[in-house]
CSV table of C-alpha atoms and ligand atoms in Angstrom, one decimal:
chain,number,residue,atom,x,y,z
P,15,MET,CA,-10.8,-41.1,-17.0
P,16,ALA,CA,-8.6,-42.0,-14.0
P,17,ARG,CA,-8.2,-38.9,-11.9
P,18,VAL,CA,-6.9,-39.3,-8.3
P,19,TYR,CA,-7.6,-37.1,-5.4
P,20,ASN,CA,-4.3,-35.4,-5.0
P,21,PHE,CA,-3.7,-33.8,-1.6
P,22,SER,CA,-0.4,-32.2,-2.6
P,23,ALA,CA,0.5,-28.8,-1.1
P,24,GLY,CA,1.5,-27.5,-4.5
P,25,PRO,CA,1.7,-27.9,-7.4
P,26,ALA,CA,-1.8,-29.0,-6.6
P,27,MET,CA,-4.9,-30.2,-8.3
P,28,LEU,CA,-6.5,-28.1,-11.0
P,29,PRO,CA,-10.2,-28.3,-11.8
P,30,THR,CA,-10.8,-31.1,-14.3
P,31,GLU,CA,-13.0,-28.8,-16.4
P,32,VAL,CA,-10.0,-26.4,-16.8
P,33,LEU,CA,-7.7,-29.2,-17.8
P,34,THR,CA,-10.1,-30.6,-20.4
P,35,ARG,CA,-10.7,-27.1,-21.8
P,36,ALA,CA,-6.9,-26.5,-22.0
P,37,ARG,CA,-6.6,-29.9,-23.8
P,38,ASP,CA,-9.3,-29.0,-26.3
P,39,GLU,CA,-7.6,-25.7,-27.0
P,40,MET,CA,-4.1,-27.0,-26.9
P,41,VAL,CA,-3.1,-27.5,-30.5
P,42,ASP,CA,-5.3,-24.9,-32.2
P,43,TYR,CA,-6.3,-22.1,-29.9
P,44,GLN,CA,-9.7,-20.8,-31.1
P,45,GLY,CA,-8.9,-21.1,-34.8
P,46,THR,CA,-5.5,-19.4,-34.7
P,47,GLY,CA,-3.8,-22.6,-35.9
P,48,MET,CA,-1.4,-22.5,-33.0
P,49,SER,CA,-1.1,-23.2,-29.3
P,50,VAL,CA,-1.2,-20.4,-26.7
P,51,MET,CA,2.4,-21.6,-25.9
P,52,GLU,CA,3.5,-20.7,-29.4
P,53,MET,CA,2.0,-17.2,-29.5
P,54,SER,CA,3.8,-13.9,-29.3
P,55,HIS,CA,3.1,-12.4,-26.0
P,56,ARG,CA,2.6,-9.1,-27.8
P,57,GLY,CA,0.2,-10.4,-30.4
P,58,LYS,CA,-3.5,-9.6,-30.2
P,59,HIS,CA,-4.6,-13.1,-29.2
P,60,PHE,CA,-2.3,-13.4,-26.2
P,61,VAL,CA,-2.9,-9.8,-25.1
P,62,GLY,CA,-6.6,-10.6,-25.2
P,63,ILE,CA,-6.0,-13.7,-23.0
P,64,ALA,CA,-3.9,-11.6,-20.6
P,65,GLU,CA,-6.4,-8.8,-20.3
P,66,GLN,CA,-9.3,-11.1,-19.8
P,67,ALA,CA,-7.4,-13.0,-17.0
P,68,GLU,CA,-6.7,-9.8,-15.2
P,69,ALA,CA,-10.3,-8.6,-15.6
P,70,ASN,CA,-11.6,-11.9,-14.2
P,71,LEU,CA,-9.2,-11.8,-11.2
P,72,ARG,CA,-10.2,-8.3,-10.5
P,73,LYS,CA,-13.9,-9.3,-10.5
P,74,LEU,CA,-13.3,-12.4,-8.4
P,75,MET,CA,-11.3,-10.6,-5.7
P,76,ASN,CA,-13.2,-7.3,-6.0
P,77,ILE,CA,-9.8,-5.5,-6.5
P,78,PRO,CA,-10.1,-1.7,-6.2
P,79,ASP,CA,-9.1,0.4,-9.2
P,80,ASN,CA,-6.1,1.9,-7.3
P,81,TYR,CA,-4.4,-1.5,-7.3
P,82,LYS,CA,-2.1,-2.9,-10.0
P,83,VAL,CA,-2.2,-6.6,-10.7
P,84,LEU,CA,1.1,-8.1,-11.9
P,85,PHE,CA,1.7,-11.5,-13.5
P,86,LEU,CA,5.3,-12.3,-12.8
P,87,GLN,CA,7.8,-15.2,-12.5
P,88,GLY,CA,10.1,-16.5,-9.8
P,89,GLY,CA,7.5,-17.7,-7.3
P,90,ALA,CA,6.7,-16.2,-4.0
P,91,SER,CA,10.3,-16.8,-3.0
P,92,THR,CA,11.5,-14.1,-5.4
P,93,GLN,CA,9.1,-11.7,-3.8
P,94,PHE,CA,10.7,-12.3,-0.4
P,95,GLY,CA,13.5,-10.2,-1.8
P,96,ALA,CA,11.5,-7.9,-4.0
P,97,ILE,CA,9.4,-6.7,-1.1
P,98,PRO,CA,12.2,-5.0,0.9
P,99,LEU,CA,13.7,-3.7,-2.4
P,100,ASN,CA,10.4,-2.1,-3.4
P,101,LEU,CA,9.2,-0.9,0.0
P,102,GLY,CA,12.2,-0.7,2.3
P,103,ASN,CA,13.5,2.6,1.1
P,104,GLY,CA,12.1,4.9,3.9
P,105,SER,CA,13.3,4.1,7.4
P,106,GLY,CA,14.8,0.9,6.2
P,107,LYS,CA,12.9,-1.0,8.9
P,108,ALA,CA,10.2,-3.6,8.5
P,109,ASP,CA,8.0,-5.5,10.9
P,110,TYR,CA,7.6,-9.2,10.4
P,111,LEU,CA,5.3,-11.8,12.0
P,112,ASN,CA,7.1,-15.1,12.4
P,113,THR,CA,4.4,-17.7,12.3
P,114,GLY,CA,5.9,-20.6,10.3
P,115,HIS,CA,8.3,-22.0,7.8
P,116,TRP,CA,7.4,-19.5,5.1
P,117,SER,CA,7.6,-16.5,7.4
P,118,VAL,CA,11.1,-17.7,8.4
P,119,LYS,CA,12.1,-17.7,4.7
P,120,ALA,CA,10.6,-14.3,4.1
P,121,ILE,CA,12.5,-12.9,7.1
P,122,LYS,CA,15.8,-14.5,6.1
P,123,GLU,CA,15.6,-12.9,2.7
P,124,ALA,CA,14.4,-9.5,4.0
P,125,LYS,CA,17.3,-9.3,6.4
P,126,ARG,CA,19.7,-8.8,3.4
P,127,PHE,CA,18.1,-5.5,2.7
P,128,VAL,CA,16.3,-4.0,5.7
P,129,ASP,CA,16.3,-4.1,9.5
P,130,VAL,CA,13.8,-6.7,10.4
P,131,ASN,CA,11.8,-6.4,13.6
P,132,VAL,CA,10.1,-9.6,14.5
P,133,VAL,CA,6.9,-8.3,16.2
P,134,ALA,CA,5.3,-11.7,16.9
P,135,ASP,CA,6.9,-15.1,17.0
P,136,THR,CA,5.2,-18.5,17.5
P,137,LYS,CA,8.3,-20.6,17.0
P,138,PRO,CA,8.4,-21.4,20.8
P,139,GLU,CA,4.9,-23.0,20.3
P,140,ASN,CA,6.2,-24.9,17.3
P,141,PHE,CA,4.1,-22.8,15.0
P,142,THR,CA,0.9,-24.4,16.2
P,143,THR,CA,-0.8,-21.1,17.2
P,144,LEU,CA,-1.0,-17.5,16.2
P,145,PRO,CA,-1.0,-14.1,18.0
P,146,ALA,CA,-4.6,-13.2,19.0
P,147,GLU,CA,-6.2,-10.3,17.2
P,148,GLY,CA,-5.0,-7.0,18.6
P,149,GLU,CA,-2.1,-8.6,20.5
P,150,THR,CA,0.7,-7.5,18.2
P,151,THR,CA,2.3,-4.1,18.5
P,152,PHE,CA,3.6,-2.6,15.3
P,153,SER,CA,6.3,0.0,14.8
P,154,PRO,CA,4.9,3.3,13.6
P,155,ASP,CA,8.1,4.0,11.6
P,156,ALA,CA,8.3,0.7,9.8
P,157,ASP,CA,8.2,0.8,6.0
P,158,TYR,CA,5.8,-2.1,6.0
P,159,VAL,CA,4.5,-5.1,7.9
P,160,HIS,CA,4.8,-8.5,6.5
P,161,TYR,CA,2.9,-11.6,7.4
P,162,THR,CA,1.8,-15.0,6.1
P,163,PRO,CA,-2.0,-15.4,6.4
P,164,ASN,CA,-1.8,-19.1,5.8
P,165,GLU,CA,1.2,-21.2,6.7
P,166,THR,CA,1.2,-24.1,4.3
P,167,ILE,CA,3.3,-26.5,6.4
P,168,ALA,CA,2.1,-26.1,10.0
P,169,GLY,CA,-1.5,-25.5,8.8
P,170,VAL,CA,-2.2,-22.3,10.7
P,171,GLU,CA,-4.3,-19.5,9.2
P,172,PHE,CA,-5.1,-16.0,10.5
P,173,PRO,CA,-8.9,-15.7,10.9
P,174,TYR,CA,-8.4,-11.9,11.0
P,175,ILE,CA,-6.4,-9.2,9.1
P,176,PRO,CA,-3.9,-7.5,11.4
P,177,ASP,CA,-4.6,-3.8,11.8
P,178,THR,CA,-1.3,-2.0,11.0
P,179,GLY,CA,-2.8,1.5,10.8
P,180,ASP,CA,-1.1,3.6,8.1
P,181,VAL,CA,1.8,1.2,7.7
P,182,PRO,CA,1.3,-0.9,4.5
P,183,LEU,CA,0.4,-4.5,5.2
P,184,VAL,CA,2.1,-7.1,2.9
P,185,ALA,CA,0.7,-10.6,2.7
P,186,ASP,CA,2.1,-13.8,1.3
P,187,MET,CA,-1.2,-15.4,0.3
P,188,SER,CA,0.4,-18.2,-1.7
P,189,SER,CA,-1.7,-20.9,0.0
P,190,THR,CA,-4.9,-19.1,0.8
P,191,ILE,CA,-5.6,-16.7,-2.1
P,192,LEU,CA,-9.0,-17.3,-3.7
P,193,SER,CA,-10.1,-19.6,-0.9
P,194,ARG,CA,-12.7,-17.1,0.4
P,195,PRO,CA,-13.6,-13.4,-0.1
P,196,ILE,CA,-11.1,-10.9,1.4
P,197,ASP,CA,-11.1,-7.1,1.6
P,198,VAL,CA,-8.2,-6.2,-0.7
P,199,SER,CA,-8.3,-2.6,0.4
P,200,LYS,CA,-6.9,-3.6,3.8
P,201,PHE,CA,-3.6,-4.5,2.2
P,202,GLY,CA,-0.7,-2.7,0.6
P,203,VAL,CA,0.6,-5.7,-1.3
P,204,ILE,CA,-0.8,-9.2,-1.8
P,205,TYR,CA,1.4,-11.8,-3.5
P,206,ALA,CA,1.1,-15.5,-4.2
P,207,GLY,CA,2.8,-18.3,-6.1
P,208,ALA,CA,0.2,-19.7,-8.5
P,209,GLN,CA,0.7,-23.4,-8.0
P,210,LYS,CA,-1.9,-24.0,-5.3
P,211,ASN,CA,-5.1,-22.1,-5.9
P,212,ILE,CA,-4.4,-20.2,-9.2
P,213,GLY,CA,-2.8,-22.4,-11.8
P,214,PRO,CA,0.4,-24.0,-12.8
P,215,ALA,CA,3.8,-23.2,-11.2
P,216,GLY,CA,5.8,-20.5,-12.9
P,217,LEU,CA,3.4,-17.7,-12.4
P,218,THR,CA,3.4,-15.3,-9.4
P,219,ILE,CA,0.6,-12.8,-8.8
P,220,VAL,CA,1.4,-9.5,-7.1
P,221,ILE,CA,-1.4,-7.1,-6.3
P,222,VAL,CA,0.0,-3.7,-5.2
P,223,ARG,CA,-1.6,-0.4,-4.2
P,224,GLU,CA,-0.5,2.2,-6.7
P,225,ASP,CA,0.9,4.7,-4.2
P,226,LEU,CA,3.5,2.1,-3.1
P,227,LEU,CA,5.0,2.0,-6.6
P,228,GLY,CA,8.0,4.0,-7.7
P,229,LYS,CA,9.7,4.0,-4.3
P,230,SER,CA,12.1,1.1,-4.9
P,231,ARG,CA,15.8,1.2,-3.9
P,232,GLU,CA,18.1,2.5,-6.6
P,233,ASN,CA,19.9,-0.8,-7.1
P,234,THR,CA,16.6,-2.8,-7.5
P,235,PRO,CA,16.9,-5.1,-10.6
P,236,ALA,CA,14.4,-4.1,-13.3
P,237,MET,CA,12.7,-7.5,-13.2
P,238,LEU,CA,12.0,-7.1,-9.5
P,239,ASP,CA,10.8,-3.6,-9.6
P,240,TRP,CA,7.0,-3.5,-9.4
P,241,ALA,CA,6.8,-0.1,-11.0
P,242,THR,CA,8.8,-1.2,-14.0
P,243,GLN,CA,6.6,-4.3,-14.3
P,244,ALA,CA,3.4,-2.3,-13.9
P,245,GLU,CA,4.5,0.2,-16.5
P,246,ALA,CA,5.1,-2.7,-18.9
P,247,ASP,CA,1.8,-4.5,-18.1
P,248,SER,CA,3.9,-7.4,-16.7
P,249,MET,CA,5.6,-7.7,-20.1
P,250,TYR,CA,9.0,-6.1,-19.4
P,251,ASN,CA,10.3,-9.4,-20.7
P,252,THR,CA,8.5,-12.5,-21.9
P,253,PRO,CA,6.0,-13.4,-19.3
P,254,PRO,CA,5.0,-17.0,-18.4
P,255,THR,CA,2.3,-17.0,-21.1
P,256,TYR,CA,0.9,-20.5,-20.8
P,257,ALA,CA,0.6,-20.3,-17.0
P,258,TRP,CA,-1.1,-16.9,-17.4
P,259,TYR,CA,-3.6,-18.4,-19.8
P,260,MET,CA,-4.2,-21.4,-17.4
P,261,ALA,CA,-4.8,-19.0,-14.5
P,262,GLY,CA,-7.3,-17.2,-16.7
P,263,LEU,CA,-9.2,-20.4,-17.2
P,264,VAL,CA,-9.2,-21.1,-13.5
P,265,PHE,CA,-10.5,-17.5,-12.8
P,266,GLU,CA,-13.3,-18.0,-15.3
P,267,HIS,CA,-14.2,-21.4,-13.8
P,268,LEU,CA,-14.4,-19.9,-10.3
P,269,LEU,CA,-16.6,-17.1,-11.5
P,270,ALA,CA,-18.9,-19.6,-13.1
P,271,LYS,CA,-19.0,-21.6,-9.9
P,272,GLY,CA,-20.3,-18.6,-7.9
P,273,GLY,CA,-17.1,-16.8,-7.1
P,274,LEU,CA,-15.2,-16.6,-3.8
P,275,GLU,CA,-18.4,-16.3,-1.7
P,276,GLU,CA,-19.3,-19.8,-2.9
P,277,MET,CA,-15.7,-21.1,-2.6
P,278,GLY,CA,-15.5,-19.9,0.9
P,279,LYS,CA,-18.6,-21.8,1.9
P,280,ILE,CA,-17.4,-25.0,0.3
P,281,ASN,CA,-13.9,-24.7,1.7
P,282,GLU,CA,-15.2,-24.0,5.2
P,283,ARG,CA,-17.4,-27.1,5.0
P,284,LYS,CA,-14.6,-29.3,3.7
P,285,ALA,CA,-12.2,-28.2,6.4
P,286,GLU,CA,-14.8,-28.5,9.2
P,287,LYS,CA,-15.6,-32.1,8.4
P,288,LEU,CA,-12.0,-33.1,8.1
P,289,TYR,CA,-11.1,-31.6,11.4
P,290,ALA,CA,-14.2,-33.1,13.0
P,291,ALA,CA,-13.0,-36.5,11.7
P,292,ILE,CA,-9.5,-36.0,13.2
P,293,ASP,CA,-10.8,-34.7,16.5
P,294,GLY,CA,-13.5,-37.4,16.8
P,295,ASN,CA,-11.0,-40.3,16.6
P,296,ASP,CA,-8.2,-40.9,19.1
P,297,PHE,CA,-6.3,-42.6,16.3
P,298,TYR,CA,-5.6,-39.1,14.7
P,299,ARG,CA,-4.3,-35.8,16.1
P,300,ASN,CA,-4.0,-32.2,14.7
P,301,PRO,CA,-1.7,-30.1,16.9
P,302,VAL,CA,-3.0,-26.7,15.9
P,303,GLU,CA,-5.1,-24.5,18.2
P,304,PRO,CA,-8.6,-24.8,16.8
P,305,ALA,CA,-9.2,-21.0,16.3
P,306,TYR,CA,-6.2,-20.9,13.9
P,307,ARG,CA,-6.6,-24.0,11.9
P,308,SER,CA,-6.1,-23.6,8.2
P,309,TRP,CA,-8.9,-24.2,5.7
P,310,MET,CA,-6.4,-25.2,3.1
P,311,ASN,CA,-3.7,-27.3,4.7
P,312,VAL,CA,-4.7,-29.9,7.3
P,313,PRO,CA,-1.7,-31.7,9.0
P,314,PHE,CA,-2.5,-34.7,11.1
P,315,MET,CA,-0.6,-37.4,12.9
P,316,LEU,CA,-1.4,-41.0,13.5
P,317,ALA,CA,-1.3,-42.2,17.1
P,318,ASP,CA,1.3,-44.8,16.0
P,319,ASP,CA,3.7,-43.4,13.5
P,320,SER,CA,5.0,-46.8,12.6
P,321,LEU,CA,1.8,-47.1,10.6
P,322,ASP,CA,2.5,-44.0,8.5
P,323,LYS,CA,3.9,-46.0,5.6
P,324,THR,CA,1.0,-48.4,5.6
P,325,PHE,CA,-1.5,-45.5,5.7
P,326,LEU,CA,0.1,-43.9,2.7
P,327,GLU,CA,0.2,-47.1,0.7
P,328,GLU,CA,-3.4,-48.1,1.4
P,329,ALA,CA,-4.6,-44.5,0.7
P,330,GLY,CA,-2.7,-44.5,-2.5
P,331,ARG,CA,-4.4,-47.7,-3.6
P,332,GLN,CA,-7.7,-45.9,-3.2
P,333,GLY,CA,-6.7,-43.0,-5.3
P,334,LEU,CA,-5.9,-40.7,-2.3
P,335,VAL,CA,-2.4,-39.5,-3.0
P,336,THR,CA,0.3,-37.1,-1.7
P,337,LEU,CA,-0.9,-37.3,1.9
P,338,ASN,CA,2.6,-37.3,3.4
P,339,GLY,CA,3.4,-34.4,5.7
P,340,HIS,CA,6.2,-32.0,4.9
P,341,ARG,CA,9.6,-33.5,5.6
P,342,SER,CA,10.2,-31.0,8.4
P,343,VAL,CA,7.1,-32.1,10.4
P,344,GLY,CA,6.4,-35.7,9.3
P,345,GLY,CA,3.0,-37.3,9.7
P,346,MET,CA,0.3,-36.5,7.2
P,347,ARG,CA,-1.0,-33.4,5.5
P,348,ALA,CA,-4.1,-33.1,3.4
P,349,SER,CA,-4.1,-29.9,1.3
P,350,ILE,CA,-7.6,-29.2,0.2
P,351,TYR,CA,-7.5,-26.2,-2.1
P,352,ASN,CA,-10.4,-25.0,-4.2
P,353,ALA,CA,-9.9,-27.7,-6.8
P,354,MET,CA,-10.1,-30.6,-4.3
P,355,PRO,CA,-13.8,-31.7,-4.7
P,356,GLU,CA,-15.8,-32.2,-1.5
P,357,ALA,CA,-16.1,-35.8,-2.6
P,358,GLY,CA,-12.4,-36.1,-2.3
P,359,VAL,CA,-12.5,-34.9,1.4
P,360,ASP,CA,-15.4,-37.3,2.0
P,361,ALA,CA,-13.4,-40.2,0.5
P,362,LEU,CA,-10.4,-39.3,2.7
P,363,ILE,CA,-12.6,-39.2,5.8
P,364,HIS,CA,-14.1,-42.6,4.9
P,365,PHE,CA,-10.7,-44.1,4.4
P,366,MET,CA,-9.4,-42.6,7.7
P,367,ASN,CA,-12.2,-44.0,9.7
P,368,ASP,CA,-11.9,-47.4,8.1
P,369,PHE,CA,-8.1,-47.5,8.5
P,370,ALA,CA,-8.4,-46.6,12.2
P,371,LYS,CA,-10.9,-49.4,12.7
P,372,ARG,CA,-8.7,-51.9,11.1
P,373,HIS,CA,-5.4,-50.8,12.8
P,374,GLY,CA,-6.6,-49.1,16.0
O,426,PMP,N1,4.9,-19.0,0.7
O,426,PMP,C1,4.0,-19.9,1.0
O,426,PMP,C2,3.0,-19.7,2.1
O,426,PMP,C3,4.2,-21.2,0.4
O,426,PMP,O1,3.3,-22.2,0.7
O,426,PMP,C4,5.2,-21.4,-0.6
O,426,PMP,C5,5.3,-22.7,-1.4
O,426,PMP,N2,4.9,-23.8,-0.8
O,426,PMP,C6,6.1,-20.3,-0.8
O,426,PMP,C7,5.9,-19.1,-0.2
O,426,PMP,C8,7.2,-20.5,-1.8
O,426,PMP,O2,6.6,-20.4,-3.1
O,426,PMP,P1,7.4,-20.5,-4.4
O,426,PMP,O3,7.7,-22.0,-4.6
O,426,PMP,O4,6.3,-20.1,-5.4
O,426,PMP,O5,8.5,-19.6,-4.3
């Protein structure tokens, strides 16, 4: 079977074991004579799949009982608007940390609904660093604080959880969820598009503390209202059933592999060796302050950018694909989510060293 190492930022690689299991169950799901895609979302088979997926996610992330888990649509981008609609009904003010492309988008959308106070901004540093722990001052009267723990494009990741006191902390975990254990109880809301570490595009996970439900603005569309969705077990309308099923297979797979403790160890090792390869060779450069480098998204530049195209072509011939950087930053980016095997990172490092030798 020809599988490439796909370094895409998302949609990204899925574990081969998950794909083959889905293939085996595709046409006739466990003797039902139908595909999961063809099932009623309210029938007992799909309800079983949905409940099992949620139970496994709760186990993986150790989600406390006073949190609801929602399986929604619309991507993380829809939540950029849903967050102020659900939470911005008190003072109508919210604190945002501006640490990259996705923070910018979240802020832009929130400004439609609430007074946004940008309490930290690393744009002047080209988003290559983050505020140090304890450095940011939050507004005591804010309805919530929003941040992006991992910025997918610049490749910066918070090594700490900001302490916002009693103000609920909202985190866009799209590109870091499930990469290591986290303490869910420190957050008011965690949300993530699925297409990186969870499953196929089309599913969005929202984990919300129960006391934050039922406070939405009066004009909040039903589909965006977390309380409405929680009340309906995420089935206010037809949910993305197949993506939900696939996410369930990924959760089961991660549990079988030893859970997030184990993933964290592997991910740290993968990232460390890739950054070491970049730092150890003058031919390559990563601009991010070492303390804030992402475990998931590793941007790097070639010393001579006229070789970018050749680098991508040669890498592609060796089955190392989608290494091009985001169009806004150029250069290269290796996204190394859970499903990227360590052997894929080793193969990339080997290729990079060889390429530098031949072209350096
Ligand atoms: N936030 C982050 C951190 C992301 O990486 C992305 C997608 N790359 C988004 C939000 C947008 O996600 P979606 O496409 O699911 O709306």
